[in-house]
Short mmCIF file of C-alpha atoms in Angstrom, two decimals:
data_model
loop_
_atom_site.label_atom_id
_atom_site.label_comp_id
_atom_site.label_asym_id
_atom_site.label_seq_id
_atom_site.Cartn_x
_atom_site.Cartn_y
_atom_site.Cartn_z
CA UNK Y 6 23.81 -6.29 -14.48
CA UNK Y 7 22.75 -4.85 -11.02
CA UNK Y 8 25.14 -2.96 -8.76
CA UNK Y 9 24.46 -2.42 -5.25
CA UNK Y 10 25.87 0.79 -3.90
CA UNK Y 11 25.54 2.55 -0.27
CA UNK Y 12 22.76 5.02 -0.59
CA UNK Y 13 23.38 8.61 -1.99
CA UNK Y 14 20.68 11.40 -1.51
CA UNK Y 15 22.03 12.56 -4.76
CA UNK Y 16 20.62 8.86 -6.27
CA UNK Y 17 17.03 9.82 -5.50
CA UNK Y 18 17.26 12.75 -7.71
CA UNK Y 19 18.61 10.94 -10.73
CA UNK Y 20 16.30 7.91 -10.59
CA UNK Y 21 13.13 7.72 -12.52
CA UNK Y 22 10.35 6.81 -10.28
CA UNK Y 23 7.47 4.52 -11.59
CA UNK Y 24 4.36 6.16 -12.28
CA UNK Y 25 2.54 3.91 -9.17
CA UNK Y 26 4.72 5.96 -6.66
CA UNK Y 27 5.00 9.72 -8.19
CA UNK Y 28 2.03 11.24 -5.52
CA UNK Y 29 3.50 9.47 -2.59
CA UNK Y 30 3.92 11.62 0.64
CA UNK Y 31 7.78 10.82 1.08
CA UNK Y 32 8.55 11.70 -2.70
CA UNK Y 33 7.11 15.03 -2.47
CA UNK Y 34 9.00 18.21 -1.37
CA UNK Y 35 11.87 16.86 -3.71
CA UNK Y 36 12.01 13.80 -1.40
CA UNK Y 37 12.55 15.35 1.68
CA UNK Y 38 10.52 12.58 3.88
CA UNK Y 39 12.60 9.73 2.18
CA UNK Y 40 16.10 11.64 2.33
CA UNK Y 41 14.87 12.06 5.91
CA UNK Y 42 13.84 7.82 6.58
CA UNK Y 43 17.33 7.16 4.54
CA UNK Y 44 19.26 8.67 7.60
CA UNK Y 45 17.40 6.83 10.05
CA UNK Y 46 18.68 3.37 9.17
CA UNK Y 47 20.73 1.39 6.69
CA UNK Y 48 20.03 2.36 3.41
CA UNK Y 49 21.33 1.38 -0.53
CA UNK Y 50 20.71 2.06 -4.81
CA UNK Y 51 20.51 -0.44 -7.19
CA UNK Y 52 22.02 0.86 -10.66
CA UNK Y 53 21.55 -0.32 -13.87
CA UNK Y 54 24.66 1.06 -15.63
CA UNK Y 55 24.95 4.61 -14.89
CA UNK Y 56 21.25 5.06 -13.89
CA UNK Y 57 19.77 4.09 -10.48
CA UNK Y 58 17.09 1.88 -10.42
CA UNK Y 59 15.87 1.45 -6.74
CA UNK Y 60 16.47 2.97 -3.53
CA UNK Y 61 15.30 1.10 -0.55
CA UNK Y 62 15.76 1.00 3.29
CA UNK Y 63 14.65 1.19 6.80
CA UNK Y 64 13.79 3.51 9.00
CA UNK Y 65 14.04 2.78 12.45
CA UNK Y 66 11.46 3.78 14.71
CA UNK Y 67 13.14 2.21 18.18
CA UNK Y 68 15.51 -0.55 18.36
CA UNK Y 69 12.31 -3.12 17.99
CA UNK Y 70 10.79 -1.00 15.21
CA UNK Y 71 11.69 -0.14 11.71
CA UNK Y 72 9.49 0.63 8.81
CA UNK Y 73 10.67 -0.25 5.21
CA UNK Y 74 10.59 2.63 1.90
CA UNK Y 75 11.88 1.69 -1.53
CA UNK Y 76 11.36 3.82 -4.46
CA UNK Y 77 11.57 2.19 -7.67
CA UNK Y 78 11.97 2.68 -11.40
CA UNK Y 79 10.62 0.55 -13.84
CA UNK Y 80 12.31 -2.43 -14.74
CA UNK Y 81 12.33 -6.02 -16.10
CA UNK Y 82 11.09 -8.38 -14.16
CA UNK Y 83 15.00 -9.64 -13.58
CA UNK Y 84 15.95 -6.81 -12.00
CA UNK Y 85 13.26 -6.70 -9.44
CA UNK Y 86 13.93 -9.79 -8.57
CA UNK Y 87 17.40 -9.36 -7.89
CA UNK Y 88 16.14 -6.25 -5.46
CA UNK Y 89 13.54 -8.33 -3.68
CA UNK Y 90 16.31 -11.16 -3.11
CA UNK Y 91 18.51 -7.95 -1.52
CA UNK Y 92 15.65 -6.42 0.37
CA UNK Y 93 14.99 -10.15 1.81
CA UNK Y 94 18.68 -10.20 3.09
CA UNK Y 95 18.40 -6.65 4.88
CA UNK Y 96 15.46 -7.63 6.24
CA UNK Y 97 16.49 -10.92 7.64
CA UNK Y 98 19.83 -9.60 8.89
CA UNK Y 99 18.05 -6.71 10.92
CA UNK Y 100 17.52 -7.13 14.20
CA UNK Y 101 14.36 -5.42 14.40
CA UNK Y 102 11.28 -7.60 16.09
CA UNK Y 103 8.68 -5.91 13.42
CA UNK Y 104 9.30 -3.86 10.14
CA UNK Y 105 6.52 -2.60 8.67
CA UNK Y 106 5.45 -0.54 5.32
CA UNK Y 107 2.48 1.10 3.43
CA UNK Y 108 1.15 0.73 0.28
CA UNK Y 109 -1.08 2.71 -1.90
CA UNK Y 110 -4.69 1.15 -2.68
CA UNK Y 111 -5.23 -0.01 -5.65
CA UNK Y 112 -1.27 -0.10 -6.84
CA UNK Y 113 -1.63 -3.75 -7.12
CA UNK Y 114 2.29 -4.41 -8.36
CA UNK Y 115 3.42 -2.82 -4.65
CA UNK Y 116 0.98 -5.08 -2.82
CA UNK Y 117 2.48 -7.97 -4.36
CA UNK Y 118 6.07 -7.21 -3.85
CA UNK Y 119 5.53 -6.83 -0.19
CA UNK Y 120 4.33 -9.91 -0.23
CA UNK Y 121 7.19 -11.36 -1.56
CA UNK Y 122 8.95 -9.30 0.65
CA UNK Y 123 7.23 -11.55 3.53
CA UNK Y 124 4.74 -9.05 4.88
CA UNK Y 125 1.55 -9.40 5.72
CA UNK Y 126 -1.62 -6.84 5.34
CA UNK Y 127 -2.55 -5.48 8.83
CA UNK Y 128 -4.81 -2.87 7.97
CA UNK Y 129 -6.08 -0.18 5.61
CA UNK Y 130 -5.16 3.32 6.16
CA UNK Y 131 -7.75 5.83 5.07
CA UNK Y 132 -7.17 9.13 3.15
CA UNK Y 133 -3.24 9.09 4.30
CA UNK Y 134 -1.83 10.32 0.91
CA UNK Y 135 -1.71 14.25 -0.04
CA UNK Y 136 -4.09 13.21 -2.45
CA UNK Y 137 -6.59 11.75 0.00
CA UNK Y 138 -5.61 8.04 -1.09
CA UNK Y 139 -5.46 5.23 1.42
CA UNK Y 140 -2.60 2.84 2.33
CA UNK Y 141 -2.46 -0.77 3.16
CA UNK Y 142 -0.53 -0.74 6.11
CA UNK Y 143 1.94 -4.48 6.15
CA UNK Y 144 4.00 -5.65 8.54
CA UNK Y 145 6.25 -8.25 9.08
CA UNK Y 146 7.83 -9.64 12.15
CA UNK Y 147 11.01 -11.60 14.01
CA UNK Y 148 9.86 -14.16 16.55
CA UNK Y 149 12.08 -15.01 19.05
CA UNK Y 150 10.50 -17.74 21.65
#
């Protein structure tokens, strides 16, 4: 069973991050970028038992403007789905007029999930990653006419 817990920094420490997201820019430094984006918004962990699974939140850029992280472990496909129906519920309670989040190339099982997630590709993002990867840059937005 999943348990949903405010965020801890300490949680990012003890969860085991999936190999797609090891050499991404906010997970280096001992996580110092995403401890950093998990101040500037709400924030949570999903545990498995006594082992976090997921962290995930947004950052928010200005009061219009947030941009999504999650770090994830891997899991059954049960489990992400209870995340992605959690993640859809911060999202959609958030008053922000566009979130937004990047993806690396070619990681295939992130570019889906943000999809589920509701967001659409905007762009690519060239050599953005220490490693001189590129991003998919997707974004998602609140309408209100």
């Amino acid at each position: 069973m999943i348990e949903i817990r405010d965020f801890d920094p300490a949680d990012l420490m003890l969860l085991p991050v999936q190999p797609g997201q090891q050499g991404d820019v906010g997970l280096l430094d001992g996580g110092a970028q995403i401890l950093a984006m998990a101040r500037g918004g709400p924030a949570f962990t999903a545990w498995r038992d006594a082992q976090p699974i997921a962290c995930a939140g947004l950052y928010e850029n200005h009061a219009r403007w947030a941009t999504a992280w999650a770090v994830l472990s891997p899991m059954a496909p049960a489990e992400l789905l209870a995340i992605t129906r959690r993640c859809r519920a911060a999202i959609a309670a958030s008053g922000y007029a566009r979130i937004d989040c990047l993806v690396r190339r070619g990681f295939d099982a992130a570019r889906e999930w943000a999809w589920m997630l509701g967001f659409a590709q905007e762009t690519t993002l060239g050599q953005i990653w220490p490693d001189g990867g590129d991003a998919l840059l997707f974004a998602r937005f609140k309408r209100n006419d």
